[in-house]
Amino acid sequence: DTAVSQTPKYLVTQMGNDKSIKCEQNLGHDTMYWYKQDSKKFLKIMFSYNNKELIINETVPNRFSPKSPDKAHLNLHINSLELGDSAVYFCASSQVPPTSGVGETQYFGPGTRLLVL
Amino acid sequence: GNSVTQMEGPVTLSEEAFLTINCTYTATGYPSLFWYVQYPGEGLQLLLKATKADDKGSNKGFEATYRKETTSFHLEKGSVQVSDSAVYFCALSESHTNAGKSTFGDGTTLTVKP
């Protein structure tokens, strides 16, 4: 069973189009994330949701809008795609450990490779 | 704020060579420290972690010790294999307050040649 899944795995589209990426986790975690990884492998957090509420919103253009219909799903919609949006987008999830003072392990999906032409 | 600095890559080694990837951090509290590995075409996955000072995390022959005095968490492996070729990320996470957020280093690409 896949813990964190994303669809689609590959997405090739034209500039100016609107596209969505879906993410689902079956780990029962409370928190989900979207990351962007560029061609140099740098990983940048975009958004984080905890129990369907937005808790982290880094400096991401308004063209990116996350939606969490329930705590197992976090989707990412991108309007008016630009060349610079080409990257790999990773969904991840985590759970607050029961022991206080312990940080959270993140579980990543396989990634969505977006290419904007 | 928190930050993680890891050794710049790429790193190229021959099979059976000794590996060290340096990682240092700054944090306001007492973070847990992690190494994640990303194999080609895949997402990141946890390699090992340590939750308090002097803890040693280990997995698949890799080790890292949480050194509070030097704020470091260097990754080591005694004898690398071709299958260890991947991107390695050092990360920290502080205990959850009202937001779960990990801070990642820039990643170090390791290539192991037969």
PDB file of C-alpha atoms in Angstrom:
ATOM      1  CA  ASP A   1       0.000   0.000   0.000  1.00  0.00           C
ATOM      2  CA  THR A   2       1.354   3.397  -0.998  1.00  0.00           C
ATOM      3  CA  ALA A   3       1.586   5.718   2.003  1.00  0.00           C
ATOM      4  CA  VAL A   4       1.640   9.057   0.155  1.00  0.00           C
ATOM      5  CA  SER A   5       0.497   9.058  -3.448  1.00  0.00           C
ATOM      6  CA  GLN A   6       0.408  11.811  -6.038  1.00  0.00           C
ATOM      7  CA  THR A   7      -1.203  12.149  -9.431  1.00  0.00           C
ATOM      8  CA  PRO A   8      -0.153  12.684 -12.082  1.00  0.00           C
ATOM      9  CA  LYS A   9       3.463  11.589 -12.030  1.00  0.00           C
ATOM     10  CA  TYR A  10       4.270  13.598 -15.144  1.00  0.00           C
ATOM     11  CA  LEU A  11       2.599  16.756 -16.384  1.00  0.00           C
ATOM     12  CA  VAL A  12       3.575  18.520 -19.602  1.00  0.00           C
ATOM     13  CA  THR A  13       1.611  21.627 -20.478  1.00  0.00           C
ATOM     14  CA  GLN A  14       1.708  24.950 -22.249  1.00  0.00           C
ATOM     15  CA  MET A  15       2.340  28.329 -20.679  1.00  0.00           C
ATOM     16  CA  GLY A  16      -0.832  30.006 -19.508  1.00  0.00           C
ATOM     17  CA  ASN A  17      -2.718  26.793 -18.801  1.00  0.00           C
ATOM     18  CA  ASP A  18      -4.258  25.847 -15.455  1.00  0.00           C
ATOM     19  CA  LYS A  19      -3.440  22.479 -13.895  1.00  0.00           C
ATOM     20  CA  SER A  20      -3.996  20.537 -10.684  1.00  0.00           C
ATOM     21  CA  ILE A  21      -1.948  17.984  -8.793  1.00  0.00           C
ATOM     22  CA  LYS A  22      -3.581  15.657  -6.296  1.00  0.00           C
ATOM     23  CA  CYS A  23      -2.146  14.095  -3.167  1.00  0.00           C
ATOM     24  CA  GLU A  24      -3.505  11.495  -0.781  1.00  0.00           C
ATOM     25  CA  GLN A  25      -2.003   9.910   2.324  1.00  0.00           C
ATOM     26  CA  ASN A  26      -3.271   6.798   4.076  1.00  0.00           C
ATOM     27  CA  LEU A  27      -1.064   7.139   7.156  1.00  0.00           C
ATOM     28  CA  GLY A  28      -3.663   8.914   9.260  1.00  0.00           C
ATOM     29  CA  HIS A  29      -1.381  11.946   9.618  1.00  0.00           C
ATOM     30  CA  ASP A  30      -2.685  15.356  10.628  1.00  0.00           C
ATOM     31  CA  THR A  31      -0.277  17.505   8.627  1.00  0.00           C
ATOM     32  CA  MET A  32       0.376  17.654   4.891  1.00  0.00           C
ATOM     33  CA  TYR A  33       2.798  19.720   2.833  1.00  0.00           C
ATOM     34  CA  TRP A  34       3.673  20.800  -0.680  1.00  0.00           C
ATOM     35  CA  TYR A  35       7.317  21.245  -1.649  1.00  0.00           C
ATOM     36  CA  LYS A  36       8.930  22.429  -4.864  1.00  0.00           C
ATOM     37  CA  GLN A  37      12.252  20.925  -5.955  1.00  0.00           C
ATOM     38  CA  ASP A  38      14.167  22.718  -8.667  1.00  0.00           C
ATOM     39  CA  SER A  39      16.653  21.339 -11.161  1.00  0.00           C
ATOM     40  CA  LYS A  40      19.500  21.747  -8.646  1.00  0.00           C
ATOM     41  CA  LYS A  41      17.586  19.554  -6.188  1.00  0.00           C
ATOM     42  CA  PHE A  42      16.919  22.435  -3.786  1.00  0.00           C
ATOM     43  CA  LEU A  43      13.793  21.704  -1.779  1.00  0.00           C
ATOM     44  CA  LYS A  44      11.510  24.589  -0.851  1.00  0.00           C
ATOM     45  CA  ILE A  45       8.393  24.349   1.262  1.00  0.00           C
ATOM     46  CA  MET A  46       5.324  25.989  -0.249  1.00  0.00           C
ATOM     47  CA  PHE A  47       2.374  25.183   1.978  1.00  0.00           C
ATOM     48  CA  SER A  48       1.425  23.171   5.027  1.00  0.00           C
ATOM     49  CA  TYR A  49      -2.003  22.138   6.260  1.00  0.00           C
ATOM     50  CA  ASN A  50      -2.900  20.760   9.659  1.00  0.00           C
ATOM     51  CA  ASN A  51      -6.313  19.123   9.935  1.00  0.00           C
ATOM     52  CA  LYS A  52      -7.474  20.930   6.789  1.00  0.00           C
ATOM     53  CA  GLU A  53      -6.284  24.333   8.015  1.00  0.00           C
ATOM     54  CA  LEU A  54      -3.518  26.282   6.315  1.00  0.00           C
ATOM     55  CA  ILE A  55      -0.648  26.791   8.743  1.00  0.00           C
ATOM     56  CA  ILE A  56       2.318  27.550   6.516  1.00  0.00           C
ATOM     57  CA  ASN A  57       2.142  29.709   3.431  1.00  0.00           C
ATOM     58  CA  GLU A  58       5.579  30.653   2.226  1.00  0.00           C
ATOM     59  CA  THR A  59       6.121  33.394  -0.335  1.00  0.00           C
ATOM     60  CA  VAL A  60       4.410  31.606  -3.177  1.00  0.00           C
ATOM     61  CA  PRO A  61       2.670  33.434  -6.051  1.00  0.00           C
ATOM     62  CA  ASN A  62      -1.100  33.722  -5.782  1.00  0.00           C
ATOM     63  CA  ARG A  63      -1.354  31.553  -8.884  1.00  0.00           C
ATOM     64  CA  PHE A  64      -0.750  28.587  -6.563  1.00  0.00           C
ATOM     65  CA  SER A  65      -3.752  27.610  -4.476  1.00  0.00           C
ATOM     66  CA  PRO A  66      -3.804  24.582  -2.198  1.00  0.00           C
ATOM     67  CA  LYS A  67      -7.013  22.898  -1.128  1.00  0.00           C
ATOM     68  CA  SER A  68      -7.535  20.299   1.569  1.00  0.00           C
ATOM     69  CA  PRO A  69     -10.988  18.703   1.380  1.00  0.00           C
ATOM     70  CA  ASP A  70     -10.129  16.433   4.317  1.00  0.00           C
ATOM     71  CA  LYS A  71      -7.018  15.651   6.311  1.00  0.00           C
ATOM     72  CA  ALA A  72      -6.048  12.782   3.995  1.00  0.00           C
ATOM     73  CA  HIS A  73      -5.986  14.930   0.851  1.00  0.00           C
ATOM     74  CA  LEU A  74      -4.103  18.027  -0.196  1.00  0.00           C
ATOM     75  CA  ASN A  75      -4.402  19.243  -3.767  1.00  0.00           C
ATOM     76  CA  LEU A  76      -2.485  21.975  -5.545  1.00  0.00           C
ATOM     77  CA  HIS A  77      -4.016  24.073  -8.286  1.00  0.00           C
ATOM     78  CA  ILE A  78      -1.817  26.271 -10.440  1.00  0.00           C
ATOM     79  CA  ASN A  79      -3.245  29.037 -12.614  1.00  0.00           C
ATOM     80  CA  SER A  80      -1.595  30.663 -15.611  1.00  0.00           C
ATOM     81  CA  LEU A  81       1.418  28.397 -15.650  1.00  0.00           C
ATOM     82  CA  GLU A  82       4.797  29.982 -16.345  1.00  0.00           C
ATOM     83  CA  LEU A  83       8.093  28.534 -17.579  1.00  0.00           C
ATOM     84  CA  GLY A  84       9.608  29.010 -14.114  1.00  0.00           C
ATOM     85  CA  ASP A  85       6.996  26.703 -12.601  1.00  0.00           C
ATOM     86  CA  SER A  86       8.749  23.749 -14.216  1.00  0.00           C
ATOM     87  CA  ALA A  87       9.985  21.619 -11.313  1.00  0.00           C
ATOM     88  CA  VAL A  88       9.205  18.506  -9.322  1.00  0.00           C
ATOM     89  CA  TYR A  89       6.440  18.999  -6.782  1.00  0.00           C
ATOM     90  CA  PHE A  90       6.391  16.770  -3.725  1.00  0.00           C
ATOM     91  CA  CYS A  91       3.580  16.167  -1.328  1.00  0.00           C
ATOM     92  CA  ALA A  92       4.471  15.028   2.175  1.00  0.00           C
ATOM     93  CA  SER A  93       2.747  14.251   5.452  1.00  0.00           C
ATOM     94  CA  SER A  94       3.723  14.031   9.096  1.00  0.00           C
ATOM     95  CA  GLN A  95       2.257  13.402  12.503  1.00  0.00           C
ATOM     96  CA  VAL A  96       3.062  15.118  15.790  1.00  0.00           C
ATOM     97  CA  PRO A  97       4.898  12.475  17.858  1.00  0.00           C
ATOM     98  CA  PRO A  98       3.255  11.506  21.150  1.00  0.00           C
ATOM     99  CA  THR A  99       6.462  12.386  22.999  1.00  0.00           C
ATOM    100  CA  SER A 100       6.942  16.112  23.443  1.00  0.00           C
ATOM    101  CA  GLY A 101      10.275  17.523  22.375  1.00  0.00           C
ATOM    102  CA  VAL A 102      10.582  15.139  19.431  1.00  0.00           C
ATOM    103  CA  GLY A 103      10.524  16.475  15.888  1.00  0.00           C
ATOM    104  CA  GLU A 104       8.407  15.062  13.104  1.00  0.00           C
ATOM    105  CA  THR A 105       9.456  12.610  10.412  1.00  0.00           C
ATOM    106  CA  GLN A 106       8.079  13.547   7.007  1.00  0.00           C
ATOM    107  CA  TYR A 107       6.794  10.999   4.523  1.00  0.00           C
ATOM    108  CA  PHE A 108       7.088  12.020   0.897  1.00  0.00           C
ATOM    109  CA  GLY A 109       5.140  11.096  -2.196  1.00  0.00           C
ATOM    110  CA  PRO A 110       6.897  10.070  -5.420  1.00  0.00           C
ATOM    111  CA  GLY A 111       6.680  13.554  -6.916  1.00  0.00           C
ATOM    112  CA  THR A 112       4.970  15.177  -9.895  1.00  0.00           C
ATOM    113  CA  ARG A 113       7.319  16.284 -12.667  1.00  0.00           C
ATOM    114  CA  LEU A 114       5.857  19.426 -14.199  1.00  0.00           C
ATOM    115  CA  LEU A 115       7.217  20.768 -17.464  1.00  0.00           C
ATOM    116  CA  VAL A 116       5.845  24.017 -18.808  1.00  0.00           C
ATOM    117  CA  LEU A 117       6.549  24.661 -22.492  1.00  0.00           C
TER     118      LEU A 117
ATOM    119  CA  GLY B   1      15.427  31.256  12.426  1.00  0.00           C
ATOM    120  CA  ASN B   2      16.488  27.684  11.881  1.00  0.00           C
ATOM    121  CA  SER B   3      18.942  26.680   9.190  1.00  0.00           C
ATOM    122  CA  VAL B   4      20.822  23.637   7.948  1.00  0.00           C
ATOM    123  CA  THR B   5      24.105  23.792   6.074  1.00  0.00           C
ATOM    124  CA  GLN B   6      25.435  20.708   4.399  1.00  0.00           C
ATOM    125  CA  MET B   7      28.479  19.899   2.402  1.00  0.00           C
ATOM    126  CA  GLU B   8      28.292  21.004  -1.170  1.00  0.00           C
ATOM    127  CA  GLY B   9      28.326  18.381  -3.825  1.00  0.00           C
ATOM    128  CA  PRO B  10      28.529  16.633  -6.019  1.00  0.00           C
ATOM    129  CA  VAL B  11      30.558  13.931  -4.322  1.00  0.00           C
ATOM    130  CA  THR B  12      32.000  11.125  -6.425  1.00  0.00           C
ATOM    131  CA  LEU B  13      33.506   8.041  -4.790  1.00  0.00           C
ATOM    132  CA  SER B  14      34.671   4.630  -5.837  1.00  0.00           C
ATOM    133  CA  GLU B  15      32.861   1.582  -4.505  1.00  0.00           C
ATOM    134  CA  GLU B  16      33.976   0.588  -0.979  1.00  0.00           C
ATOM    135  CA  ALA B  17      35.295   4.073  -0.222  1.00  0.00           C
ATOM    136  CA  PHE B  18      34.525   5.833   3.074  1.00  0.00           C
ATOM    137  CA  LEU B  19      31.807   8.471   2.953  1.00  0.00           C
ATOM    138  CA  THR B  20      31.354  11.586   5.051  1.00  0.00           C
ATOM    139  CA  ILE B  21      28.784  14.257   4.291  1.00  0.00           C
ATOM    140  CA  ASN B  22      29.009  17.169   6.700  1.00  0.00           C
ATOM    141  CA  CYS B  23      25.935  18.829   8.169  1.00  0.00           C
ATOM    142  CA  THR B  24      25.716  21.669  10.671  1.00  0.00           C
ATOM    143  CA  TYR B  25      22.628  23.410  11.963  1.00  0.00           C
ATOM    144  CA  THR B  26      21.361  26.423  13.840  1.00  0.00           C
ATOM    145  CA  ALA B  27      18.166  26.196  15.828  1.00  0.00           C
ATOM    146  CA  THR B  28      16.418  28.192  18.509  1.00  0.00           C
ATOM    147  CA  GLY B  29      15.387  25.165  20.546  1.00  0.00           C
ATOM    148  CA  TYR B  30      16.308  21.501  20.779  1.00  0.00           C
ATOM    149  CA  PRO B  31      15.609  19.982  17.399  1.00  0.00           C
ATOM    150  CA  SER B  32      15.480  16.429  16.174  1.00  0.00           C
ATOM    151  CA  LEU B  33      17.903  15.807  13.333  1.00  0.00           C
ATOM    152  CA  PHE B  34      17.338  13.738  10.222  1.00  0.00           C
ATOM    153  CA  TRP B  35      19.008  12.444   7.124  1.00  0.00           C
ATOM    154  CA  TYR B  36      16.739  11.805   4.165  1.00  0.00           C
ATOM    155  CA  VAL B  37      17.787  10.073   0.956  1.00  0.00           C
ATOM    156  CA  GLN B  38      16.340  10.621  -2.508  1.00  0.00           C
ATOM    157  CA  TYR B  39      17.070   7.910  -5.058  1.00  0.00           C
ATOM    158  CA  PRO B  40      16.814   8.865  -8.745  1.00  0.00           C
ATOM    159  CA  GLY B  41      13.241   9.480  -9.822  1.00  0.00           C
ATOM    160  CA  GLU B  42      11.818   9.022  -6.330  1.00  0.00           C
ATOM    161  CA  GLY B  43      10.662  11.072  -3.375  1.00  0.00           C
ATOM    162  CA  LEU B  44      12.667  11.631  -0.229  1.00  0.00           C
ATOM    163  CA  GLN B  45      12.643   8.904   2.402  1.00  0.00           C
ATOM    164  CA  LEU B  46      13.939   8.854   5.927  1.00  0.00           C
ATOM    165  CA  LEU B  47      17.390   7.315   6.217  1.00  0.00           C
ATOM    166  CA  LEU B  48      18.038   7.878   9.924  1.00  0.00           C
ATOM    167  CA  LYS B  49      17.315  10.267  12.741  1.00  0.00           C
ATOM    168  CA  ALA B  50      18.385  11.311  16.231  1.00  0.00           C
ATOM    169  CA  THR B  51      16.195  13.093  18.710  1.00  0.00           C
ATOM    170  CA  LYS B  52      18.610  14.300  21.377  1.00  0.00           C
ATOM    171  CA  ALA B  53      22.246  15.142  21.972  1.00  0.00           C
ATOM    172  CA  ASP B  54      24.715  12.242  21.703  1.00  0.00           C
ATOM    173  CA  ASP B  55      22.118   9.978  20.081  1.00  0.00           C
ATOM    174  CA  LYS B  56      23.385   7.993  17.130  1.00  0.00           C
ATOM    175  CA  GLY B  57      21.052   7.222  14.259  1.00  0.00           C
ATOM    176  CA  SER B  58      21.908   4.298  12.002  1.00  0.00           C
ATOM    177  CA  ASN B  59      20.418   2.473   9.042  1.00  0.00           C
ATOM    178  CA  LYS B  60      21.703   0.510   6.022  1.00  0.00           C
ATOM    179  CA  GLY B  61      25.308   0.966   7.193  1.00  0.00           C
ATOM    180  CA  PHE B  62      24.952   4.743   7.501  1.00  0.00           C
ATOM    181  CA  GLU B  63      25.483   6.488  10.825  1.00  0.00           C
ATOM    182  CA  ALA B  64      25.215  10.005  12.199  1.00  0.00           C
ATOM    183  CA  THR B  65      25.715  11.292  15.745  1.00  0.00           C
ATOM    184  CA  TYR B  66      23.890  14.299  17.172  1.00  0.00           C
ATOM    185  CA  ARG B  67      26.641  16.605  18.433  1.00  0.00           C
ATOM    186  CA  LYS B  68      25.173  19.516  20.349  1.00  0.00           C
ATOM    187  CA  GLU B  69      28.532  21.078  21.186  1.00  0.00           C
ATOM    188  CA  THR B  70      29.439  21.421  17.512  1.00  0.00           C
ATOM    189  CA  THR B  71      25.823  21.640  16.251  1.00  0.00           C
ATOM    190  CA  SER B  72      26.584  18.919  13.753  1.00  0.00           C
ATOM    191  CA  PHE B  73      25.066  15.714  12.407  1.00  0.00           C
ATOM    192  CA  HIS B  74      27.559  14.362   9.898  1.00  0.00           C
ATOM    193  CA  LEU B  75      26.589  11.334   7.825  1.00  0.00           C
ATOM    194  CA  GLU B  76      29.108   8.492   7.498  1.00  0.00           C
ATOM    195  CA  LYS B  77      29.351   5.115   5.860  1.00  0.00           C
ATOM    196  CA  GLY B  78      32.365   2.878   5.967  1.00  0.00           C
ATOM    197  CA  SER B  79      32.042   1.295   2.541  1.00  0.00           C
ATOM    198  CA  VAL B  80      29.724   2.748  -0.088  1.00  0.00           C
ATOM    199  CA  GLN B  81      28.067   0.788  -2.866  1.00  0.00           C
ATOM    200  CA  VAL B  82      26.908   1.811  -6.318  1.00  0.00           C
ATOM    201  CA  SER B  83      23.339   1.526  -5.023  1.00  0.00           C
ATOM    202  CA  ASP B  84      24.038   4.342  -2.524  1.00  0.00           C
ATOM    203  CA  SER B  85      24.141   6.837  -5.398  1.00  0.00           C
ATOM    204  CA  ALA B  86      21.468   9.362  -4.468  1.00  0.00           C
ATOM    205  CA  VAL B  87      20.856  12.850  -3.119  1.00  0.00           C
ATOM    206  CA  TYR B  88      21.195  13.144   0.664  1.00  0.00           C
ATOM    207  CA  PHE B  89      19.385  15.828   2.661  1.00  0.00           C
ATOM    208  CA  CYS B  90      20.122  16.825   6.224  1.00  0.00           C
ATOM    209  CA  ALA B  91      17.119  18.269   8.059  1.00  0.00           C
ATOM    210  CA  LEU B  92      15.920  19.390  11.432  1.00  0.00           C
ATOM    211  CA  SER B  93      12.521  19.552  13.045  1.00  0.00           C
ATOM    212  CA  GLU B  94      11.706  21.155  16.357  1.00  0.00           C
ATOM    213  CA  SER B  95       9.027  19.824  18.613  1.00  0.00           C
ATOM    214  CA  HIS B  96       5.626  20.703  17.309  1.00  0.00           C
ATOM    215  CA  THR B  97       4.184  23.978  18.487  1.00  0.00           C
ATOM    216  CA  ASN B  98       1.426  25.172  16.246  1.00  0.00           C
ATOM    217  CA  ALA B  99       3.041  24.336  12.938  1.00  0.00           C
ATOM    218  CA  GLY B 100       4.849  21.300  11.712  1.00  0.00           C
ATOM    219  CA  LYS B 101       7.823  22.419   9.689  1.00  0.00           C
ATOM    220  CA  SER B 102      11.133  20.844   8.848  1.00  0.00           C
ATOM    221  CA  THR B 103      14.163  22.791   7.666  1.00  0.00           C
ATOM    222  CA  PHE B 104      16.153  21.045   4.930  1.00  0.00           C
ATOM    223  CA  GLY B 105      19.694  21.519   3.722  1.00  0.00           C
ATOM    224  CA  ASP B 106      20.411  22.008   0.042  1.00  0.00           C
ATOM    225  CA  GLY B 107      21.131  18.338  -0.600  1.00  0.00           C
ATOM    226  CA  THR B 108      24.369  16.588  -1.531  1.00  0.00           C
ATOM    227  CA  THR B 109      24.496  14.434  -4.639  1.00  0.00           C
ATOM    228  CA  LEU B 110      26.555  11.285  -4.213  1.00  0.00           C
ATOM    229  CA  THR B 111      27.709   9.197  -7.163  1.00  0.00           C
ATOM    230  CA  VAL B 112      29.443   5.900  -6.474  1.00  0.00           C
ATOM    231  CA  LYS B 113      31.417   4.376  -9.351  1.00  0.00           C
ATOM    232  CA  PRO B 114      32.156   0.676  -9.649  1.00  0.00           C
TER     233      PRO B 114
END
